[in-house]
mmCIF file with all atom_site columns, C-alpha atoms in Angstrom:
data_model
loop_
_atom_site.group_PDB
_atom_site.id
_atom_site.type_symbol
_atom_site.label_atom_id
_atom_site.label_alt_id
_atom_site.label_comp_id
_atom_site.label_asym_id
_atom_site.label_entity_id
_atom_site.label_seq_id
_atom_site.pdbx_PDB_ins_code
_atom_site.Cartn_x
_atom_site.Cartn_y
_atom_site.Cartn_z
_atom_site.occupancy
_atom_site.B_iso_or_equiv
_atom_site.pdbx_formal_charge
_atom_site.auth_seq_id
_atom_site.auth_comp_id
_atom_site.auth_asym_id
_atom_site.auth_atom_id
_atom_site.pdbx_PDB_model_num
ATOM 1   C CA . GLN V 1 1   ? 136.782 84.057 107.490 1.00 71.00 ? 1   GLN V CA 1
ATOM 2   C CA . VAL V 1 2   ? 134.710 82.074 104.511 1.00 70.00 ? 2   VAL V CA 1
ATOM 3   C CA . GLN V 1 3   ? 136.608 83.138 101.075 1.00 85.00 ? 3   GLN V CA 1
ATOM 4   C CA . LEU V 1 4   ? 135.420 81.963 97.795  1.00 93.00 ? 4   LEU V CA 1
ATOM 5   C CA . VAL V 1 5   ? 137.953 82.559 95.148  1.00 93.00 ? 5   VAL V CA 1
ATOM 6   C CA . GLU V 1 6   ? 136.781 82.485 91.710  1.00 94.00 ? 6   GLU V CA 1
ATOM 7   C CA . SER V 1 7   ? 138.897 83.256 88.755  1.00 94.00 ? 7   SER V CA 1
ATOM 8   C CA . GLY V 1 8   ? 138.983 82.143 84.517  1.00 96.00 ? 8   GLY V CA 1
ATOM 9   C CA . GLY V 1 9   ? 136.662 84.406 82.940  1.00 95.00 ? 9   GLY V CA 1
ATOM 10  C CA . GLY V 1 10  ? 137.636 86.353 79.471  1.00 97.00 ? 10  GLY V CA 1
ATOM 11  C CA . LEU V 1 11  ? 136.940 87.081 76.471  1.00 98.00 ? 11  LEU V CA 1
ATOM 12  C CA . VAL V 1 12  ? 135.605 84.732 73.934  1.00 98.00 ? 12  VAL V CA 1
ATOM 13  C CA . GLN V 1 13  ? 134.109 84.426 70.690  1.00 98.00 ? 13  GLN V CA 1
ATOM 14  C CA . ALA V 1 14  ? 130.500 82.557 70.062  1.00 98.00 ? 14  ALA V CA 1
ATOM 15  C CA . GLY V 1 15  ? 131.434 78.630 70.090  1.00 98.00 ? 15  GLY V CA 1
ATOM 16  C CA . GLY V 1 16  ? 134.125 79.020 72.423  1.00 98.00 ? 16  GLY V CA 1
ATOM 17  C CA . SER V 1 17  ? 135.363 77.928 75.731  1.00 98.00 ? 17  SER V CA 1
ATOM 18  C CA . LEU V 1 18  ? 135.913 78.822 78.520  1.00 98.00 ? 18  LEU V CA 1
ATOM 19  C CA . ARG V 1 19  ? 136.818 76.995 82.535  1.00 98.00 ? 19  ARG V CA 1
ATOM 20  C CA . LEU V 1 20  ? 136.058 78.856 85.526  1.00 98.00 ? 20  LEU V CA 1
ATOM 21  C CA . SER V 1 21  ? 137.472 77.852 88.864  1.00 98.00 ? 21  SER V CA 1
ATOM 22  C CA . CYS V 1 22  ? 136.286 78.744 92.881  1.00 97.00 ? 22  CYS V CA 1
ATOM 23  C CA . ALA V 1 23  ? 138.313 77.628 95.530  1.00 96.00 ? 23  ALA V CA 1
ATOM 24  C CA . ALA V 1 24  ? 136.930 77.662 98.603  1.00 93.00 ? 24  ALA V CA 1
ATOM 25  C CA . SER V 1 25  ? 138.243 77.251 102.510 1.00 88.00 ? 25  SER V CA 1
ATOM 26  C CA . ARG V 1 26  ? 137.670 73.690 102.837 1.00 86.00 ? 26  ARG V CA 1
ATOM 27  C CA . SER V 1 27  ? 135.400 73.209 105.700 1.00 86.00 ? 27  SER V CA 1
ATOM 28  C CA . ILE V 1 28  ? 132.538 75.041 103.797 1.00 88.00 ? 28  ILE V CA 1
ATOM 29  C CA . PHE V 1 29  ? 133.250 72.946 100.789 1.00 90.00 ? 29  PHE V CA 1
ATOM 30  C CA . SER V 1 30  ? 133.232 69.556 102.162 1.00 89.00 ? 30  SER V CA 1
ATOM 31  C CA . ARG V 1 31  ? 130.554 69.950 103.636 1.00 91.00 ? 31  ARG V CA 1
ATOM 32  C CA . ASN V 1 32  ? 127.533 71.594 101.292 1.00 94.00 ? 32  ASN V CA 1
ATOM 33  C CA . ALA V 1 33  ? 127.050 72.010 97.374  1.00 96.00 ? 33  ALA V CA 1
ATOM 34  C CA . MET V 1 34  ? 128.532 74.244 95.340  1.00 96.00 ? 34  MET V CA 1
ATOM 35  C CA . ASP V 1 35  ? 126.700 76.766 92.877  1.00 97.00 ? 35  ASP V CA 1
ATOM 36  C CA . TRP V 1 36  ? 127.357 78.838 90.162  1.00 98.00 ? 36  TRP V CA 1
ATOM 37  C CA . TYR V 1 37  ? 125.076 82.013 89.245  1.00 98.00 ? 37  TYR V CA 1
ATOM 38  C CA . ARG V 1 38  ? 125.409 84.122 86.638  1.00 98.00 ? 38  ARG V CA 1
ATOM 39  C CA . GLN V 1 39  ? 123.874 87.857 86.197  1.00 98.00 ? 39  GLN V CA 1
ATOM 40  C CA . ALA V 1 40  ? 123.437 89.664 82.525  1.00 97.00 ? 40  ALA V CA 1
ATOM 41  C CA . PRO V 1 41  ? 123.493 93.582 82.632  1.00 92.00 ? 41  PRO V CA 1
ATOM 42  C CA . GLY V 1 42  ? 119.515 95.357 83.133  1.00 94.00 ? 42  GLY V CA 1
ATOM 43  C CA . LYS V 1 43  ? 118.975 90.916 84.235  1.00 96.00 ? 43  LYS V CA 1
ATOM 44  C CA . GLN V 1 44  ? 118.375 89.220 88.238  1.00 97.00 ? 44  GLN V CA 1
ATOM 45  C CA . ARG V 1 45  ? 120.783 86.411 88.831  1.00 97.00 ? 45  ARG V CA 1
ATOM 46  C CA . GLU V 1 46  ? 120.043 83.425 87.978  1.00 98.00 ? 46  GLU V CA 1
ATOM 47  C CA . LEU V 1 47  ? 121.336 80.285 89.198  1.00 98.00 ? 47  LEU V CA 1
ATOM 48  C CA . VAL V 1 48  ? 123.586 78.429 86.609  1.00 98.00 ? 48  VAL V CA 1
ATOM 49  C CA . ALA V 1 49  ? 124.115 75.367 87.817  1.00 98.00 ? 49  ALA V CA 1
ATOM 50  C CA . THR V 1 50  ? 124.815 72.980 91.128  1.00 98.00 ? 50  THR V CA 1
ATOM 51  C CA . ILE V 1 51  ? 126.558 70.126 92.338  1.00 98.00 ? 51  ILE V CA 1
ATOM 52  C CA . THR V 1 52  ? 126.502 68.217 95.457  1.00 96.00 ? 52  THR V CA 1
ATOM 53  C CA . THR V 1 53  ? 129.119 66.895 97.657  1.00 95.00 ? 53  THR V CA 1
ATOM 54  C CA . GLY V 1 54  ? 128.176 63.668 96.186  1.00 94.00 ? 54  GLY V CA 1
ATOM 55  C CA . GLY V 1 55  ? 128.141 64.706 92.419  1.00 95.00 ? 55  GLY V CA 1
ATOM 56  C CA . THR V 1 56  ? 124.930 64.659 91.643  1.00 97.00 ? 56  THR V CA 1
ATOM 57  C CA . THR V 1 57  ? 124.421 67.733 89.453  1.00 98.00 ? 57  THR V CA 1
ATOM 58  C CA . ASN V 1 58  ? 121.924 70.038 88.422  1.00 98.00 ? 58  ASN V CA 1
ATOM 59  C CA . TYR V 1 59  ? 121.522 72.712 85.065  1.00 98.00 ? 59  TYR V CA 1
ATOM 60  C CA . ALA V 1 60  ? 119.227 75.588 83.909  1.00 98.00 ? 60  ALA V CA 1
ATOM 61  C CA . ASP V 1 61  ? 118.249 74.847 80.782  1.00 98.00 ? 61  ASP V CA 1
ATOM 62  C CA . SER V 1 62  ? 119.849 77.997 78.952  1.00 97.00 ? 62  SER V CA 1
ATOM 63  C CA . VAL V 1 63  ? 123.092 75.467 79.838  1.00 98.00 ? 63  VAL V CA 1
ATOM 64  C CA . LYS V 1 64  ? 122.244 71.871 79.526  1.00 98.00 ? 64  LYS V CA 1
ATOM 65  C CA . GLY V 1 65  ? 124.264 69.648 77.068  1.00 98.00 ? 65  GLY V CA 1
ATOM 66  C CA . ARG V 1 66  ? 127.197 73.561 76.712  1.00 98.00 ? 66  ARG V CA 1
ATOM 67  C CA . PHE V 1 67  ? 128.064 73.237 80.308  1.00 98.00 ? 67  PHE V CA 1
ATOM 68  C CA . THR V 1 68  ? 129.857 71.295 83.243  1.00 98.00 ? 68  THR V CA 1
ATOM 69  C CA . ILE V 1 69  ? 129.533 71.191 86.810  1.00 98.00 ? 69  ILE V CA 1
ATOM 70  C CA . SER V 1 70  ? 132.677 69.952 88.686  1.00 98.00 ? 70  SER V CA 1
ATOM 71  C CA . ARG V 1 71  ? 134.206 69.360 92.027  1.00 97.00 ? 71  ARG V CA 1
ATOM 72  C CA . ASP V 1 72  ? 137.819 68.562 92.970  1.00 95.00 ? 72  ASP V CA 1
ATOM 73  C CA . ASN V 1 73  ? 137.572 67.737 97.151  1.00 92.00 ? 73  ASN V CA 1
ATOM 74  C CA . THR V 1 74  ? 141.402 67.226 97.029  1.00 93.00 ? 74  THR V CA 1
ATOM 75  C CA . LYS V 1 75  ? 141.403 71.310 96.432  1.00 95.00 ? 75  LYS V CA 1
ATOM 76  C CA . ASN V 1 76  ? 139.108 72.211 97.597  1.00 95.00 ? 76  ASN V CA 1
ATOM 77  C CA . THR V 1 77  ? 137.564 73.780 94.659  1.00 97.00 ? 77  THR V CA 1
ATOM 78  C CA . VAL V 1 78  ? 135.059 73.553 92.404  1.00 97.00 ? 78  VAL V CA 1
ATOM 79  C CA . PHE V 1 79  ? 134.895 74.384 88.130  1.00 98.00 ? 79  PHE V CA 1
ATOM 80  C CA . LEU V 1 80  ? 132.584 75.142 85.762  1.00 98.00 ? 80  LEU V CA 1
ATOM 81  C CA . GLN V 1 81  ? 133.675 74.001 82.021  1.00 98.00 ? 81  GLN V CA 1
ATOM 82  C CA . MET V 1 82  ? 131.884 76.058 79.228  1.00 98.00 ? 82  MET V CA 1
ATOM 83  C CA . ASN V 1 83  ? 131.579 74.902 75.732  1.00 98.00 ? 83  ASN V CA 1
ATOM 84  C CA . SER V 1 84  ? 129.733 76.453 72.717  1.00 98.00 ? 84  SER V CA 1
ATOM 85  C CA . LEU V 1 85  ? 129.531 79.671 74.089  1.00 98.00 ? 85  LEU V CA 1
ATOM 86  C CA . LYS V 1 86  ? 126.728 82.270 73.270  1.00 98.00 ? 86  LYS V CA 1
ATOM 87  C CA . PRO V 1 87  ? 126.354 85.637 73.621  1.00 97.00 ? 87  PRO V CA 1
ATOM 88  C CA . GLU V 1 88  ? 123.886 85.244 75.643  1.00 97.00 ? 88  GLU V CA 1
ATOM 89  C CA . ASP V 1 89  ? 126.204 84.210 78.095  1.00 98.00 ? 89  ASP V CA 1
ATOM 90  C CA . THR V 1 90  ? 127.834 86.830 78.811  1.00 98.00 ? 90  THR V CA 1
ATOM 91  C CA . ALA V 1 91  ? 127.348 88.087 82.787  1.00 98.00 ? 91  ALA V CA 1
ATOM 92  C CA . VAL V 1 92  ? 128.967 88.125 85.607  1.00 98.00 ? 92  VAL V CA 1
ATOM 93  C CA . TYR V 1 93  ? 129.189 84.692 87.152  1.00 98.00 ? 93  TYR V CA 1
ATOM 94  C CA . TYR V 1 94  ? 129.643 84.320 90.365  1.00 97.00 ? 94  TYR V CA 1
ATOM 95  C CA . CYS V 1 95  ? 130.040 80.945 92.847  1.00 97.00 ? 95  CYS V CA 1
ATOM 96  C CA . HIS V 1 96  ? 128.034 80.688 95.710  1.00 97.00 ? 96  HIS V CA 1
ATOM 97  C CA . VAL V 1 97  ? 127.250 78.467 98.945  1.00 96.00 ? 97  VAL V CA 1
ATOM 98  C CA . ALA V 1 98  ? 125.037 77.986 101.276 1.00 93.00 ? 98  ALA V CA 1
ATOM 99  C CA . ASP V 1 99  ? 126.111 76.685 103.942 1.00 91.00 ? 99  ASP V CA 1
ATOM 100 C CA . ALA V 1 100 ? 123.749 74.241 106.340 1.00 87.00 ? 100 ALA V CA 1
ATOM 101 C CA . LEU V 1 101 ? 125.469 74.254 109.343 1.00 90.00 ? 101 LEU V CA 1
ATOM 102 C CA . LEU V 1 102 ? 126.025 78.420 110.126 1.00 87.00 ? 102 LEU V CA 1
ATOM 103 C CA . LEU V 1 103 ? 122.728 79.172 107.938 1.00 91.00 ? 103 LEU V CA 1
ATOM 104 C CA . ARG V 1 104 ? 124.833 81.445 105.712 1.00 92.00 ? 104 ARG V CA 1
ATOM 105 C CA . ILE V 1 105 ? 125.216 82.097 102.525 1.00 94.00 ? 105 ILE V CA 1
ATOM 106 C CA . TYR V 1 106 ? 128.478 82.981 100.777 1.00 94.00 ? 106 TYR V CA 1
ATOM 107 C CA . TRP V 1 107 ? 129.302 84.661 97.218  1.00 96.00 ? 107 TRP V CA 1
ATOM 108 C CA . GLY V 1 108 ? 132.568 84.743 95.645  1.00 95.00 ? 108 GLY V CA 1
ATOM 109 C CA . GLN V 1 109 ? 133.829 88.244 93.926  1.00 94.00 ? 109 GLN V CA 1
ATOM 110 C CA . GLY V 1 110 ? 132.365 87.175 90.501  1.00 96.00 ? 110 GLY V CA 1
ATOM 111 C CA . THR V 1 111 ? 134.229 86.962 87.954  1.00 96.00 ? 111 THR V CA 1
ATOM 112 C CA . GLN V 1 112 ? 133.258 88.563 83.740  1.00 97.00 ? 112 GLN V CA 1
ATOM 113 C CA . VAL V 1 113 ? 132.787 86.176 80.793  1.00 98.00 ? 113 VAL V CA 1
ATOM 114 C CA . THR V 1 114 ? 132.449 87.877 77.523  1.00 98.00 ? 114 THR V CA 1
ATOM 115 C CA . VAL V 1 115 ? 131.177 86.269 74.113  1.00 98.00 ? 115 VAL V CA 1
ATOM 116 C CA . SER V 1 116 ? 131.605 88.068 71.162  1.00 97.00 ? 116 SER V CA 1
ATOM 117 C CA . SER V 1 117 ? 129.256 87.220 68.371  1.00 94.00 ? 117 SER V CA 1
#
């Protein structure tokens, strides 16, 4: 059973920082890129950041320069370091993987990030 277990959300003031973590099953993690998405109330879910197995990263324009995605291959964990947070970053953040081998998509349970002004 593939699992993506997230942690690290919470309430922070604007300008603050949070670090999200997502622990994944080893087989899924080692062979796939990992993503973070977010969904704000009343809005569609959007891709925030991606990291490939080789460590190449991509970011949504809205978070470039403020968020950093990374992965620890020894712990099968992907991280999202969020700095200079803004109220518009308030959303539920989801870990995501699209497994190219099994042709399946997996989502974490989501973690709430709330940024107060």
